[in-house]
Amino acid sequence: MEREETAACALILTGGGARAAYQIGVLKAISECYPRGQPIPFPILCGTSAGAINATGLACYASCFHLAVRKLEYVWRHLHTEQILRLQAGKIVSHSLKSLLSGLLGRPAQMALPLFDNSPLERLLEKLIDFQRIDNNLLYGALEVLAVTASNYNTGDSTTFFQGRPHHQAWARAGRSGRAAIIATPHLMASSALPFIFKPCRLQNHFYGDGSIHQLNPLSPAIHLGADKILIISLATEEAEPGMLSSDPSSSDIAGHLLDTIFTDALTSDIERLQRINSTIRLIPEHKRAQISLRHIDNLVLKPSQNLDVLTEKHFHKLPFNIRAMLRLFGVDAGDATGLASFLLFEKEYCQELIELGYQDTRDRLTDICNFLSVPLDLRKTG
């Protein structure tokens, strides 16, 4: 089904590991505003890390918004950690001993070994995602472009791979670039390869890791691809809950803080920059705006209303025993399951609670969202 000509609205889905289940609840609530059979209201889909996987799932079923969300929701509601990752305990011990021996003998250090093997995720993606459907949706107009961002370890750049209609052009800016590609499993594995957690992914003789690492301008891909408005589903908590640590921070506290920084700080700064540019443009007389290269871009940010770390604590025991044991080495136990654990808790009970939270948070803001997306009053389904 071909979409009607409207302003090009982009959807940006950020990374966050298991936390990305929250995005499904948001999308489910939005989809209920549209009649069945409607294509997705986001012709431009941009995703990073776990958000890239969700964005690709939407792209595969772009011709029917309801079906796309149902497909994604079913997967997230039935996840188990073993379907995403497994601990490489034996390899880690062997690698550590070899590295120690190499150091004692004055030999070059061993290559860094990630904590987890993500080959189960690779098999799951190959099984569930029909990438050919992306081409079909582009051909018949249900989709404009899909963009997946990864970090290039060779160059230090943020690289966005995009698959779209022919008029979309590659771009290159300081520290970031966009390249046309046929999106496939390796691009998703590269975008979601958290450093030290998963191994880098090799694409065309370059090594790539999680797209959030070098992504200093998370809104850039959507803007380069022609977005007039941007809906952003962030996984940062709506309101920070400051507090004093009861003891020295554990390795998990520090790791969780670093992951939060990777996934949220650059986005927050980029949104502030966009808002300043919009304010500046409004001060310029309309007859002079054509002389500048800037354009006004509306944006709406949706965030969790609760601290997702708090939800993690009661589901921590659902993780496989060997992963819980490893996390305890980093200072995480059942009574303090925050930070790092929330990114790795790919268990259905945790994901289901995140979906419900995303759904309710979005229902609470449905009027604003429908106005932003220009959903006609006679089409809105809020019952």
Short mmCIF file of C-alpha atoms in Angstrom, two decimals:
data_model
loop_
_atom_site.label_atom_id
_atom_site.label_comp_id
_atom_site.label_asym_id
_atom_site.label_seq_id
_atom_site.Cartn_x
_atom_site.Cartn_y
_atom_site.Cartn_z
CA MET A 1 0.00 0.00 0.00
CA GLU A 2 1.50 3.34 -1.03
CA ARG A 3 1.41 6.12 1.52
CA GLU A 4 -0.16 9.51 1.03
CA GLU A 5 2.16 12.47 0.43
CA THR A 6 2.77 14.05 3.85
CA ALA A 7 5.68 15.65 5.67
CA ALA A 8 8.58 13.22 5.91
CA CYS A 9 8.49 11.99 9.50
CA ALA A 10 11.48 10.07 10.80
CA LEU A 11 11.46 7.63 13.69
CA ILE A 12 14.69 7.34 15.69
CA LEU A 13 15.10 4.26 17.88
CA THR A 14 18.06 4.44 20.22
CA GLY A 15 20.12 1.62 21.71
CA GLY A 16 19.94 0.09 25.16
CA GLY A 17 20.12 -3.69 24.96
CA ALA A 18 17.15 -5.39 26.60
CA ARG A 19 15.72 -1.97 27.48
CA ALA A 20 14.70 -1.60 23.83
CA ALA A 21 11.58 -3.65 24.64
CA TYR A 22 10.18 -0.35 25.94
CA GLN A 23 10.10 0.92 22.33
CA ILE A 24 7.64 -1.82 21.40
CA GLY A 25 5.12 -0.63 23.97
CA VAL A 26 5.39 2.91 22.60
CA LEU A 27 4.87 1.72 19.03
CA LYS A 28 1.94 -0.46 20.07
CA ALA A 29 0.11 2.50 21.61
CA ILE A 30 0.80 4.68 18.56
CA SER A 31 -0.38 1.98 16.15
CA GLU A 32 -3.77 1.90 17.88
CA CYS A 33 -4.34 5.47 16.66
CA TYR A 34 -4.45 4.20 13.08
CA PRO A 35 -6.91 1.94 11.27
CA ARG A 36 -5.74 -1.53 10.34
CA GLY A 37 -4.01 -1.82 6.99
CA GLN A 38 -2.29 1.58 7.26
CA PRO A 39 1.44 1.71 6.46
CA ILE A 40 3.80 2.90 9.17
CA PRO A 41 3.60 6.69 9.67
CA PHE A 42 7.40 6.92 9.60
CA PRO A 43 8.74 6.69 6.04
CA ILE A 44 12.24 7.31 7.41
CA LEU A 45 13.43 4.72 9.95
CA CYS A 46 16.71 5.23 11.82
CA GLY A 47 18.02 2.83 14.43
CA THR A 48 21.12 2.22 16.50
CA SER A 49 22.13 -0.94 18.37
CA ALA A 50 18.99 -2.75 19.62
CA GLY A 51 16.99 0.13 18.14
CA ALA A 52 18.42 -0.79 14.73
CA ILE A 53 16.94 -4.27 15.07
CA ASN A 54 13.53 -2.86 15.97
CA ALA A 55 13.72 -0.37 13.09
CA THR A 56 14.55 -3.17 10.65
CA GLY A 57 11.62 -5.20 11.91
CA LEU A 58 9.34 -2.23 11.21
CA ALA A 59 10.85 -1.80 7.75
CA CYS A 60 10.07 -5.41 6.86
CA TYR A 61 6.36 -4.85 7.52
CA ALA A 62 6.17 -1.16 6.67
CA SER A 63 3.03 -1.68 4.56
CA CYS A 64 0.99 -2.56 7.68
CA PHE A 65 1.78 -0.73 10.92
CA HIS A 66 -0.36 -3.01 13.11
CA LEU A 67 1.23 -6.18 11.74
CA ALA A 68 4.76 -4.78 12.12
CA VAL A 69 4.19 -4.00 15.79
CA ARG A 70 2.51 -7.35 16.47
CA LYS A 71 5.46 -9.21 14.96
CA LEU A 72 7.97 -7.29 17.06
CA GLU A 73 5.88 -7.58 20.22
CA TYR A 74 5.59 -11.36 19.87
CA VAL A 75 9.36 -11.75 19.65
CA TRP A 76 10.12 -9.51 22.63
CA ARG A 77 7.39 -11.10 24.78
CA HIS A 78 8.90 -14.57 24.29
CA LEU A 79 12.62 -13.82 24.58
CA HIS A 80 15.16 -15.70 26.66
CA THR A 81 18.72 -14.58 27.28
CA GLU A 82 20.11 -17.74 25.63
CA GLN A 83 18.52 -16.59 22.35
CA ILE A 84 20.68 -13.45 22.40
CA LEU A 85 23.98 -14.24 24.10
CA ARG A 86 25.93 -16.80 26.07
CA LEU A 87 28.84 -16.46 28.45
CA GLN A 88 32.23 -17.57 27.13
CA ALA A 89 33.54 -18.66 30.53
CA GLY A 90 35.96 -21.31 29.29
CA LYS A 91 37.34 -19.08 26.55
CA ILE A 92 37.75 -16.18 28.96
CA VAL A 93 39.81 -18.28 31.39
CA SER A 94 41.93 -19.75 28.59
CA HIS A 95 42.43 -16.34 26.98
CA SER A 96 43.46 -14.76 30.31
CA LEU A 97 46.04 -17.47 30.95
CA LYS A 98 47.47 -17.11 27.44
CA SER A 99 47.63 -13.32 27.82
CA LEU A 100 49.42 -13.68 31.16
CA LEU A 101 51.89 -16.14 29.66
CA SER A 102 52.48 -13.89 26.65
CA GLY A 103 53.21 -10.97 28.97
CA LEU A 104 55.69 -12.99 31.03
CA LEU A 105 57.47 -14.13 27.86
CA GLY A 106 57.50 -10.64 26.33
CA ARG A 107 55.27 -11.60 23.43
CA PRO A 108 52.59 -9.37 21.86
CA ALA A 109 49.36 -9.21 23.86
CA GLN A 110 46.45 -11.42 22.91
CA MET A 111 43.51 -9.93 21.01
CA ALA A 112 40.74 -8.66 23.32
CA LEU A 113 38.12 -11.33 24.00
CA PRO A 114 34.51 -10.21 24.58
CA LEU A 115 32.61 -11.47 27.62
CA PHE A 116 29.72 -12.86 25.61
CA ASP A 117 29.18 -14.77 22.39
CA ASN A 118 26.37 -13.15 20.38
CA SER A 119 26.11 -15.86 17.71
CA PRO A 120 22.67 -16.86 19.12
CA LEU A 121 21.44 -13.35 18.21
CA GLU A 122 22.84 -13.76 14.72
CA ARG A 123 20.94 -17.03 14.25
CA LEU A 124 17.76 -15.47 15.63
CA LEU A 125 17.97 -12.54 13.19
CA GLU A 126 18.57 -14.86 10.25
CA LYS A 127 15.52 -16.87 11.26
CA LEU A 128 13.11 -14.01 11.92
CA ILE A 129 13.97 -11.19 9.49
CA ASP A 130 13.06 -11.41 5.82
CA PHE A 131 15.27 -8.66 4.43
CA GLN A 132 13.74 -9.02 0.95
CA ARG A 133 10.58 -7.41 2.29
CA ILE A 134 12.49 -4.15 2.77
CA ASP A 135 13.09 -3.93 -0.97
CA ASN A 136 9.42 -4.67 -1.65
CA ASN A 137 8.26 -1.92 0.70
CA LEU A 138 10.66 0.55 -0.89
CA LEU A 139 9.44 -0.43 -4.35
CA TYR A 140 5.74 -0.01 -3.54
CA GLY A 141 6.15 3.18 -1.51
CA ALA A 142 5.38 1.95 2.00
CA LEU A 143 8.92 2.92 3.06
CA GLU A 144 11.29 5.71 2.08
CA VAL A 145 14.54 4.64 3.71
CA LEU A 146 15.96 2.47 6.50
CA ALA A 147 19.17 3.61 8.22
CA VAL A 148 21.36 1.60 10.61
CA THR A 149 24.31 3.23 12.39
CA ALA A 150 27.52 1.51 13.51
CA SER A 151 30.90 2.71 14.80
CA ASN A 152 33.92 2.20 12.56
CA TYR A 153 36.85 1.05 14.71
CA ASN A 154 39.29 1.59 11.82
CA THR A 155 38.49 5.27 11.27
CA GLY A 156 36.74 6.30 14.48
CA ASP A 157 33.76 7.53 12.47
CA SER A 158 30.05 6.98 12.98
CA THR A 159 28.87 5.22 9.82
CA THR A 160 25.23 5.07 8.80
CA PHE A 161 24.29 2.36 6.31
CA PHE A 162 21.07 3.24 4.54
CA GLN A 163 18.82 1.39 2.14
CA GLY A 164 16.33 3.64 0.42
CA ARG A 165 14.91 5.03 -2.77
CA PRO A 166 17.40 6.04 -5.48
CA HIS A 167 17.37 9.80 -4.78
CA HIS A 168 19.04 9.39 -1.39
CA GLN A 169 22.70 10.31 -1.57
CA ALA A 170 25.69 9.38 0.56
CA TRP A 171 27.17 12.05 2.82
CA ALA A 172 30.42 12.72 4.63
CA ARG A 173 30.94 15.10 7.52
CA ALA A 174 33.53 15.37 10.27
CA GLY A 175 33.32 12.16 12.27
CA ARG A 176 30.24 10.79 10.50
CA SER A 177 29.17 9.50 7.11
CA GLY A 178 26.30 7.83 5.31
CA ARG A 179 26.72 4.96 2.83
CA ALA A 180 24.17 3.23 0.65
CA ALA A 181 23.93 -0.50 1.42
CA ILE A 182 21.66 -3.50 1.24
CA ILE A 183 20.85 -3.91 4.93
CA ALA A 184 21.44 -7.46 6.18
CA THR A 185 22.25 -9.33 9.38
CA PRO A 186 25.94 -8.20 9.51
CA HIS A 187 24.85 -4.54 9.67
CA LEU A 188 22.58 -5.26 12.63
CA MET A 189 25.26 -7.32 14.36
CA ALA A 190 27.75 -4.48 13.86
CA SER A 191 25.37 -1.82 15.16
CA SER A 192 24.64 -3.82 18.34
CA ALA A 193 28.18 -5.03 19.15
CA LEU A 194 28.82 -3.35 22.50
CA PRO A 195 32.56 -3.02 23.19
CA PHE A 196 33.98 -5.69 25.53
CA ILE A 197 30.52 -7.29 25.65
CA PHE A 198 30.40 -8.56 22.04
CA LYS A 199 33.07 -8.98 19.40
CA PRO A 200 33.42 -6.38 16.61
CA CYS A 201 31.79 -7.21 13.28
CA ARG A 202 33.76 -7.11 10.05
CA LEU A 203 32.21 -5.35 7.06
CA GLN A 204 34.17 -4.70 3.86
CA ASN A 205 37.56 -5.03 5.60
CA HIS A 206 36.64 -2.63 8.40
CA PHE A 207 35.68 -3.55 11.95
CA TYR A 208 32.52 -2.08 13.44
CA GLY A 209 31.00 -1.92 16.90
CA ASP A 210 27.93 -0.52 18.61
CA GLY A 211 26.59 2.49 16.74
CA SER A 212 26.20 4.61 19.87
CA ILE A 213 29.94 4.77 20.62
CA HIS A 214 30.94 7.43 18.06
CA GLN A 215 27.47 8.79 17.39
CA LEU A 216 27.94 12.40 18.49
CA ASN A 217 25.04 13.56 16.29
CA PRO A 218 22.27 10.94 16.56
CA LEU A 219 19.76 13.13 14.67
CA SER A 220 22.12 13.57 11.72
CA PRO A 221 21.05 10.48 9.68
CA ALA A 222 17.37 11.43 9.80
CA ILE A 223 18.14 15.02 8.79
CA HIS A 224 20.42 13.97 5.93
CA LEU A 225 17.72 11.59 4.70
CA GLY A 226 15.17 14.39 4.42
CA ALA A 227 13.15 14.37 7.64
CA ASP A 228 10.86 17.35 8.27
CA LYS A 229 9.92 16.08 11.72
CA ILE A 230 11.49 13.52 14.02
CA LEU A 231 9.92 11.28 16.66
CA ILE A 232 12.57 9.97 19.06
CA ILE A 233 12.03 7.04 21.42
CA SER A 234 14.77 7.37 23.99
CA LEU A 235 15.49 4.88 26.78
CA ALA A 236 16.76 7.51 29.21
CA THR A 237 14.57 8.01 32.26
CA GLU A 238 12.25 11.02 32.04
CA GLU A 239 13.32 12.38 35.42
CA ALA A 240 16.70 11.66 36.95
CA GLU A 241 16.70 10.28 40.47
CA PRO A 242 19.89 11.58 42.09
CA GLY A 243 21.15 9.92 45.21
CA MET A 244 24.26 9.13 47.18
CA LEU A 245 25.93 5.77 46.73
CA SER A 246 25.90 3.82 49.98
CA SER A 247 29.43 2.57 49.30
CA ASP A 248 32.21 2.88 46.77
CA PRO A 249 30.83 2.34 43.23
CA SER A 250 31.17 -1.21 41.97
CA SER A 251 32.40 -2.20 38.52
CA SER A 252 28.76 -2.70 37.57
CA ASP A 253 27.86 0.83 38.72
CA ILE A 254 30.64 2.25 36.58
CA ALA A 255 29.82 0.02 33.58
CA GLY A 256 26.14 0.94 33.80
CA HIS A 257 27.01 4.63 34.02
CA LEU A 258 29.25 4.38 30.94
CA LEU A 259 26.54 2.56 28.99
CA ASP A 260 23.97 5.18 29.97
CA THR A 261 26.38 7.87 28.83
CA ILE A 262 26.97 6.17 25.48
CA PHE A 263 23.26 5.76 24.78
CA THR A 264 21.83 9.04 26.08
CA ASP A 265 24.26 11.97 26.45
CA ALA A 266 24.91 12.59 22.75
CA LEU A 267 21.20 12.39 21.97
CA THR A 268 20.33 14.92 24.68
CA SER A 269 22.96 17.34 23.37
CA ASP A 270 21.85 16.91 19.75
CA ILE A 271 18.20 17.58 20.64
CA GLU A 272 19.23 20.76 22.45
CA ARG A 273 21.23 21.83 19.38
CA LEU A 274 18.25 21.19 17.11
CA GLN A 275 15.99 23.25 19.35
CA ARG A 276 18.47 26.15 19.33
CA ILE A 277 18.61 26.02 15.54
CA ASN A 278 14.81 26.01 15.33
CA SER A 279 14.68 29.04 17.63
CA THR A 280 17.26 30.84 15.49
CA ILE A 281 15.34 30.12 12.27
CA ARG A 282 12.16 31.53 13.77
CA LEU A 283 13.97 34.86 14.25
CA ILE A 284 14.87 35.06 10.55
CA PRO A 285 12.27 36.72 8.28
CA GLU A 286 10.61 34.17 6.00
CA HIS A 287 11.78 35.86 2.81
CA LYS A 288 15.41 35.38 3.91
CA ARG A 289 15.20 31.76 5.10
CA ALA A 290 15.79 30.43 1.59
CA GLN A 291 19.26 32.01 1.68
CA ILE A 292 20.48 29.83 4.56
CA SER A 293 21.20 26.12 4.56
CA LEU A 294 19.30 25.49 7.81
CA ARG A 295 15.69 24.32 8.05
CA HIS A 296 13.19 24.01 10.85
CA ILE A 297 12.64 20.42 12.01
CA ASP A 298 9.98 19.59 14.57
CA ASN A 299 10.80 16.92 17.11
CA LEU A 300 9.10 15.00 19.89
CA VAL A 301 10.95 12.87 22.46
CA LEU A 302 9.33 9.98 24.32
CA LYS A 303 11.06 8.62 27.43
CA PRO A 304 10.29 6.12 30.20
CA SER A 305 8.47 7.60 33.17
CA GLN A 306 10.26 5.24 35.56
CA ASN A 307 13.88 4.39 36.24
CA LEU A 308 14.45 1.17 34.29
CA ASP A 309 17.16 0.06 36.71
CA VAL A 310 14.49 -0.31 39.39
CA LEU A 311 12.53 -2.73 37.21
CA THR A 312 15.67 -4.80 36.74
CA GLU A 313 16.04 -5.75 40.39
CA LYS A 314 12.99 -8.01 40.67
CA HIS A 315 13.82 -9.85 37.43
CA PHE A 316 17.55 -10.34 38.03
CA HIS A 317 17.10 -13.94 39.21
CA LYS A 318 15.66 -14.87 35.79
CA LEU A 319 19.08 -14.53 34.18
CA PRO A 320 20.97 -17.81 33.56
CA PHE A 321 23.02 -18.85 36.60
CA ASN A 322 26.42 -18.49 34.92
CA ILE A 323 25.63 -14.92 33.82
CA ARG A 324 24.43 -13.99 37.30
CA ALA A 325 27.63 -15.46 38.72
CA MET A 326 29.72 -13.41 36.30
CA LEU A 327 27.78 -10.22 37.11
CA ARG A 328 28.42 -10.78 40.82
CA LEU A 329 32.12 -10.50 40.04
CA PHE A 330 31.30 -6.97 38.84
CA GLY A 331 29.46 -6.17 42.07
CA VAL A 332 25.91 -7.05 41.04
CA ASP A 333 23.64 -9.20 43.20
CA ALA A 334 19.90 -9.74 43.47
CA GLY A 335 19.55 -6.83 45.88
CA ASP A 336 21.42 -4.36 43.69
CA ALA A 337 20.70 -5.45 40.12
CA THR A 338 21.17 -2.14 38.37
CA GLY A 339 23.27 -0.69 35.60
CA LEU A 340 24.92 -3.37 33.53
CA ALA A 341 22.27 -6.03 34.26
CA SER A 342 19.45 -3.97 32.73
CA PHE A 343 21.16 -4.09 29.34
CA LEU A 344 21.60 -7.88 29.42
CA LEU A 345 18.27 -9.00 30.89
CA PHE A 346 16.71 -10.45 27.74
CA GLU A 347 14.09 -12.35 29.70
CA LYS A 348 10.44 -12.30 28.72
CA GLU A 349 9.07 -11.18 32.09
CA TYR A 350 11.36 -8.13 32.14
CA CYS A 351 10.66 -7.34 28.49
CA GLN A 352 6.91 -7.68 29.02
CA GLU A 353 7.01 -5.20 31.88
CA LEU A 354 8.97 -2.75 29.73
CA ILE A 355 6.43 -3.13 26.92
CA GLU A 356 3.58 -2.39 29.32
CA LEU A 357 5.42 0.66 30.68
CA GLY A 358 6.06 1.98 27.17
CA TYR A 359 2.43 1.40 26.25
CA GLN A 360 1.07 3.23 29.30
CA ASP A 361 3.54 6.12 29.03
CA THR A 362 2.48 6.63 25.43
CA ARG A 363 -1.23 6.41 26.20
CA ASP A 364 -0.69 9.21 28.72
CA ARG A 365 0.69 11.44 25.94
CA LEU A 366 -1.47 10.21 23.08
CA THR A 367 -3.05 13.56 22.23
CA ASP A 368 0.35 15.26 21.87
CA ILE A 369 1.66 12.37 19.79
CA CYS A 370 -1.34 12.31 17.47
CA ASN A 371 -1.08 16.06 16.97
CA PHE A 372 2.63 15.73 16.20
CA LEU A 373 1.99 12.95 13.68
CA SER A 374 -0.99 14.83 12.20
CA VAL A 375 -3.34 11.90 12.74
CA PRO A 376 -6.80 13.04 11.51
CA LEU A 377 -9.39 13.20 14.27
CA ASP A 378 -11.71 10.83 12.42
CA LEU A 379 -8.97 8.18 12.21
CA ARG A 380 -7.80 8.25 15.81
CA LYS A 381 -8.65 5.10 17.73
CA THR A 382 -8.15 5.74 21.41
CA GLY A 383 -10.55 3.21 22.95
#
